[in-house]
XYZ file of N, CA and C in Angstrom:
426
model
N 56.861 52.915 -130.033
C 55.767 52.908 -130.994
C 56.373 52.996 -132.391
N 55.966 52.080 -133.266
C 56.492 52.041 -134.625
C 56.003 53.218 -135.456
N 56.756 53.571 -136.481
C 56.369 54.697 -137.338
C 55.042 54.429 -138.043
N 54.740 53.142 -138.293
C 53.471 52.814 -138.945
C 52.299 53.325 -138.110
N 52.426 53.257 -136.787
C 51.323 53.668 -135.920
C 51.086 55.174 -136.003
N 52.169 55.939 -136.060
C 52.019 57.391 -136.210
C 51.288 57.739 -137.501
N 51.680 57.056 -138.600
C 51.023 57.316 -139.877
C 49.569 56.857 -139.852
N 49.280 55.751 -139.181
C 47.902 55.275 -139.065
C 47.059 56.267 -138.263
N 47.633 56.826 -137.195
C 46.901 57.829 -136.400
C 46.667 59.106 -137.205
N 47.672 59.511 -137.967
C 47.498 60.678 -138.847
C 46.426 60.404 -139.902
N 46.413 59.190 -140.431
C 45.391 58.801 -141.400
C 44.002 58.905 -140.786
N 43.855 58.400 -139.571
C 42.557 58.464 -138.891
C 42.123 59.913 -138.661
N 43.071 60.756 -138.267
C 42.746 62.168 -138.038
C 42.309 62.849 -139.335
N 43.020 62.587 -140.422
C 42.648 63.188 -141.702
C 41.306 62.643 -142.193
N 41.049 61.350 -141.979
C 39.759 60.763 -142.372
C 38.622 61.417 -141.603
N 38.855 61.734 -140.336
C 37.828 62.427 -139.558
C 37.544 63.804 -140.155
N 38.599 64.497 -140.587
C 38.406 65.807 -141.212
C 37.696 65.685 -142.556
N 37.955 64.594 -143.304
C 37.237 64.367 -144.560
C 35.740 64.319 -144.293
N 35.354 63.606 -143.242
C 33.930 63.492 -142.900
C 33.341 64.853 -142.561
N 34.038 65.588 -141.713
C 33.541 66.897 -141.289
C 33.445 67.865 -142.469
N 34.556 68.019 -143.195
C 34.575 68.962 -144.316
C 33.638 68.511 -145.434
N 33.557 67.207 -145.666
C 32.652 66.687 -146.694
C 31.210 67.016 -146.381
N 30.799 66.801 -145.146
C 29.413 67.099 -144.741
C 29.136 68.589 -144.897
N 30.055 69.422 -144.436
C 29.871 70.876 -144.539
C 29.845 71.340 -145.995
N 30.630 70.694 -146.854
C 30.744 71.133 -148.237
C 29.654 70.627 -149.159
N 28.848 69.681 -148.685
C 27.868 69.088 -149.592
C 26.439 69.577 -149.397
N 26.280 70.675 -148.725
C 24.942 71.246 -148.629
C 24.553 71.746 -150.014
N 23.471 71.210 -150.551
C 22.956 71.594 -151.871
C 23.942 71.316 -153.009
N 24.784 70.283 -152.843
C 25.752 69.906 -153.873
C 25.580 68.415 -154.150
N 25.648 68.034 -155.408
C 25.546 66.625 -155.781
C 26.749 65.863 -155.230
N 26.525 64.774 -154.478
C 27.651 64.060 -153.869
C 28.576 63.390 -154.886
N 28.048 62.953 -156.023
C 28.903 62.346 -157.048
C 29.855 63.380 -157.637
N 29.324 64.562 -157.904
C 30.154 65.642 -158.435
C 31.179 66.090 -157.405
N 30.750 66.193 -156.155
C 31.674 66.577 -155.082
C 32.807 65.558 -154.963
N 32.483 64.283 -155.090
C 33.505 63.239 -155.007
C 34.483 63.352 -156.168
N 33.987 63.630 -157.353
C 34.856 63.777 -158.525
C 35.800 64.973 -158.355
N 35.270 66.096 -157.886
C 36.103 67.282 -157.661
C 37.164 66.965 -156.606
N 36.758 66.282 -155.552
C 37.692 65.888 -154.501
C 38.800 64.998 -155.070
N 38.444 64.068 -155.952
C 39.433 63.164 -156.544
C 40.457 63.933 -157.384
N 39.998 64.926 -158.127
C 40.919 65.742 -158.929
C 41.869 66.503 -158.015
N 41.333 67.074 -156.942
C 42.172 67.798 -155.984
C 43.203 66.858 -155.373
N 42.770 65.649 -155.019
C 43.698 64.670 -154.456
C 44.795 64.311 -155.460
N 44.417 64.099 -156.711
C 45.400 63.724 -157.732
C 46.438 64.829 -157.920
N 45.982 66.064 -158.022
C 46.907 67.189 -158.201
C 47.814 67.316 -156.977
N 47.231 67.203 -155.788
C 48.006 67.298 -154.551
C 49.073 66.206 -154.495
N 48.685 64.971 -154.799
C 49.627 63.855 -154.715
C 50.709 63.928 -155.792
N 50.361 64.428 -156.978
C 51.395 64.647 -157.993
C 52.388 65.704 -157.519
N 51.885 66.704 -156.823
C 52.768 67.717 -156.234
C 53.706 67.112 -155.202
N 53.186 66.207 -154.374
C 54.016 65.514 -153.389
C 55.120 64.721 -154.097
N 54.748 63.992 -155.160
C 55.747 63.231 -155.918
C 56.800 64.160 -156.517
N 56.359 65.294 -157.039
C 57.302 66.247 -157.645
C 58.280 66.776 -156.594
N 57.760 67.122 -155.427
C 58.623 67.632 -154.353
C 59.624 66.568 -153.906
N 59.178 65.323 -153.874
C 60.053 64.220 -153.452
C 60.962 63.727 -154.570
N 60.773 64.252 -155.773
C 61.584 63.821 -156.908
C 61.241 62.420 -157.391
N 59.998 62.017 -157.221
C 59.586 60.657 -157.564
C 58.660 60.573 -158.781
N 58.489 61.652 -159.517
C 57.594 61.614 -160.687
C 58.037 60.572 -161.706
N 59.318 60.338 -161.806
C 59.817 59.356 -162.780
C 59.397 57.930 -162.418
N 59.052 57.689 -161.176
C 58.647 56.351 -160.746
C 57.243 55.980 -161.214
N 56.480 56.944 -161.697
C 55.141 56.648 -162.214
C 55.247 55.665 -163.380
N 56.236 55.858 -164.233
C 56.447 54.953 -165.360
C 56.726 53.522 -164.923
N 57.446 53.357 -163.818
C 57.738 52.027 -163.293
C 56.456 51.316 -162.862
N 55.585 52.055 -162.224
C 54.309 51.467 -161.791
C 53.475 51.094 -163.009
N 53.434 51.980 -163.997
C 52.642 51.710 -165.206
C 53.186 50.520 -165.987
N 54.488 50.288 -165.897
C 55.107 49.190 -166.637
C 54.917 47.834 -165.954
N 54.629 47.837 -164.676
C 54.446 46.598 -163.926
C 52.969 46.203 -163.999
N 52.640 45.319 -164.934
C 51.238 44.982 -165.210
C 50.489 44.435 -164.000
N 51.123 43.552 -163.251
C 50.450 42.966 -162.095
C 50.185 44.034 -161.030
N 51.192 44.833 -160.725
C 51.015 45.913 -159.748
C 49.952 46.888 -160.233
N 50.015 47.236 -161.514
C 49.058 48.184 -162.075
C 47.629 47.660 -161.975
N 47.431 46.375 -162.248
C 46.099 45.786 -162.140
C 45.538 45.979 -160.740
N 46.332 45.639 -159.724
C 45.850 45.767 -158.352
C 45.679 47.227 -157.938
N 46.523 48.102 -158.447
C 46.384 49.524 -158.148
C 45.117 50.080 -158.797
N 44.824 49.661 -160.034
C 43.585 50.078 -160.704
C 42.374 49.576 -159.922
N 42.395 48.303 -159.535
C 41.279 47.755 -158.756
C 41.124 48.495 -157.428
N 42.239 48.808 -156.793
C 42.202 49.565 -155.548
C 41.625 50.966 -155.785
N 42.017 51.575 -156.881
C 41.496 52.909 -157.211
C 40.003 52.899 -157.462
N 39.529 51.897 -158.192
C 38.084 51.792 -158.456
C 37.332 51.533 -157.155
N 37.861 50.615 -156.318
C 37.212 50.340 -155.030
C 37.202 51.596 -154.158
N 38.307 52.322 -154.151
C 38.374 53.565 -153.374
C 37.396 54.606 -153.875
N 37.297 54.740 -155.189
C 36.351 55.712 -155.762
C 34.915 55.342 -155.408
N 34.588 54.070 -155.522
C 33.236 53.640 -155.156
C 32.985 53.849 -153.671
N 33.994 53.563 -152.848
C 33.862 53.777 -151.410
C 33.527 55.241 -151.118
N 34.256 56.147 -151.752
C 34.018 57.562 -151.485
C 32.701 58.046 -152.081
N 32.311 57.516 -153.237
C 30.992 57.873 -153.782
C 29.895 57.492 -152.788
N 29.949 56.254 -152.306
C 28.929 55.789 -151.367
C 29.017 56.544 -150.043
N 30.235 56.844 -149.593
C 30.421 57.550 -148.329
C 29.852 58.956 -148.398
N 30.136 59.674 -149.467
C 29.641 61.051 -149.591
C 28.114 61.072 -149.691
N 27.533 60.105 -150.390
C 26.064 60.014 -150.434
C 25.533 59.744 -149.029
N 26.180 58.825 -148.318
C 25.725 58.469 -146.968
C 25.806 59.653 -146.011
N 26.921 60.416 -146.035
C 27.010 61.537 -145.090
C 26.112 62.697 -145.493
N 25.781 62.780 -146.783
C 24.838 63.821 -147.187
C 23.436 63.489 -146.686
N 23.081 62.212 -146.728
C 21.739 61.787 -146.345
C 21.615 61.483 -144.849
N 22.719 61.161 -144.202
C 22.666 60.758 -142.800
C 23.568 61.598 -141.930
N 23.638 61.210 -140.687
C 24.476 61.897 -139.705
C 25.888 61.315 -139.733
N 26.874 62.194 -139.750
C 28.263 61.753 -139.752
C 28.539 60.873 -138.534
N 27.921 61.209 -137.408
C 28.148 60.449 -136.180
C 27.660 59.004 -136.270
N 26.823 58.711 -137.247
C 26.380 57.331 -137.475
C 27.051 56.725 -138.705
N 27.216 57.510 -139.740
C 27.809 57.001 -140.982
C 29.275 56.637 -140.781
N 30.045 57.499 -140.134
C 31.484 57.258 -139.977
C 31.772 55.949 -139.241
N 31.085 55.657 -138.131
C 31.360 54.363 -137.489
C 30.984 53.163 -138.368
N 29.882 53.248 -139.086
C 29.508 52.135 -139.971
C 30.566 51.955 -141.048
N 31.085 53.057 -141.549
C 32.159 52.999 -142.546
C 33.370 52.248 -142.001
N 33.579 52.314 -140.708
C 34.741 51.647 -140.108
C 34.564 50.133 -140.028
N 33.419 49.624 -140.456
C 33.323 48.179 -140.641
C 34.327 47.719 -141.687
N 34.860 48.680 -142.442
C 35.920 48.347 -143.401
C 37.097 47.716 -142.682
N 37.319 48.090 -141.430
C 38.400 47.483 -140.647
C 38.137 45.990 -140.484
N 36.927 45.652 -140.087
C 36.557 44.256 -139.875
C 36.649 43.482 -141.193
N 36.130 44.084 -142.256
C 36.172 43.427 -143.558
C 37.611 43.264 -144.057
N 38.444 44.280 -143.866
C 39.838 44.212 -144.302
C 40.590 43.111 -143.555
N 40.336 42.994 -142.259
C 40.989 41.945 -141.472
C 40.549 40.571 -141.973
N 39.256 40.418 -142.248
C 38.749 39.150 -142.767
C 39.338 38.810 -144.124
N 39.415 39.797 -145.008
C 39.999 39.568 -146.336
C 41.495 39.283 -146.249
N 42.182 39.957 -145.327
C 43.612 39.697 -145.145
C 43.838 38.272 -144.647
N 42.942 37.788 -143.814
C 43.020 36.401 -143.337
C 42.810 35.431 -144.499
N 41.753 35.678 -145.282
C 41.398 34.762 -146.368
C 42.399 34.757 -147.523
N 42.818 35.945 -147.940
C 43.611 36.040 -149.169
C 45.109 36.259 -148.954
N 45.487 36.781 -147.794
C 46.901 37.059 -147.542
C 47.502 36.146 -146.477
N 46.641 35.345 -145.860
C 47.134 34.420 -144.838
C 47.549 35.095 -143.543
N 47.092 36.328 -143.326
C 47.444 37.028 -142.089
C 46.629 36.460 -140.937
N 47.261 36.354 -139.792
C 46.618 35.785 -138.605
C 46.528 36.847 -137.511
N 45.529 36.703 -136.660
C 45.349 37.610 -135.533
C 45.574 36.866 -134.230
N 46.093 37.581 -133.271
C 46.191 37.026 -131.925
C 44.791 37.027 -131.312
N 44.663 36.395 -130.186
C 43.380 36.381 -129.479
C 42.972 37.801 -129.083
N 43.928 38.583 -128.634
C 43.646 39.963 -128.234
C 43.190 40.785 -129.445
N 43.873 40.633 -130.568
C 43.494 41.367 -131.781
C 42.120 40.924 -132.280
N 41.836 39.638 -132.193
C 40.520 39.129 -132.594
C 39.425 39.735 -131.724
N 39.704 39.845 -130.429
C 38.745 40.481 -129.519
C 38.536 41.941 -129.904
N 39.610 42.610 -130.308
C 39.506 44.001 -130.759
C 38.606 44.137 -131.975
N 38.749 43.228 -132.929
C 37.900 43.253 -134.130
C 36.436 43.014 -133.747
N 36.216 42.090 -132.819
C 34.853 41.838 -132.338
C 34.283 43.082 -131.659
N 35.090 43.748 -130.862
C 34.629 44.969 -130.189
C 34.325 46.085 -131.188
N 35.125 46.178 -132.249
C 34.830 47.167 -133.299
C 33.451 46.880 -133.888
N 33.199 45.613 -134.179
C 31.909 45.228 -134.755
C 30.765 45.587 -133.820
N 30.903 45.241 -132.558
C 29.866 45.547 -131.569
C 29.701 47.061 -131.436
N 30.814 47.781 -131.409
C 30.758 49.244 -131.310
C 30.044 49.886 -132.482
N 30.312 49.391 -133.683
C 29.639 49.920 -134.874
C 28.133 49.695 -134.781
N 27.752 48.492 -134.399
C 26.317 48.175 -134.285
C 25.664 49.071 -133.237
N 26.308 49.223 -132.078
C 25.745 50.071 -131.012
C 25.634 51.522 -131.450
N 26.649 52.016 -132.147
C 26.639 53.408 -132.605
C 25.563 53.641 -133.648
N 25.422 52.702 -134.578
C 24.427 52.843 -135.649
C 23.011 52.776 -135.116
N 22.789 51.927 -134.126
C 21.442 51.760 -133.573
C 21.104 52.819 -132.520
N 22.147 53.383 -131.907
C 21.928 54.333 -130.791
C 21.661 55.662 -131.272
């Protein structure tokens, strides 16, 4: 098993905890404000990670690379909007329904990777994406 898979599984586990802790933390709290506070905590935490790894000096390299910076800014805005909408959704709905619908991002990401990055899927992987779509629909309706 490649190291990417371990990190992807860890990502999924942490995302599940985000849903749980987010739902618990947003009782009687504005979801936009909660998302902003969460973003500040994430920024401080990640700067700490960079400091521990001795990579703080690399921030300047990213800022100097205009093309990379543009895509990173766009990614940051998309991520912020994703979390704003997600926190509103879990505050208003059930995590057991919102979280699977949110995972349609997998289907959309695969489609965008095909269109814009030229990535191709095997027949088995395509079937997996179809099953994710069907699973999301069944979970949301059930």
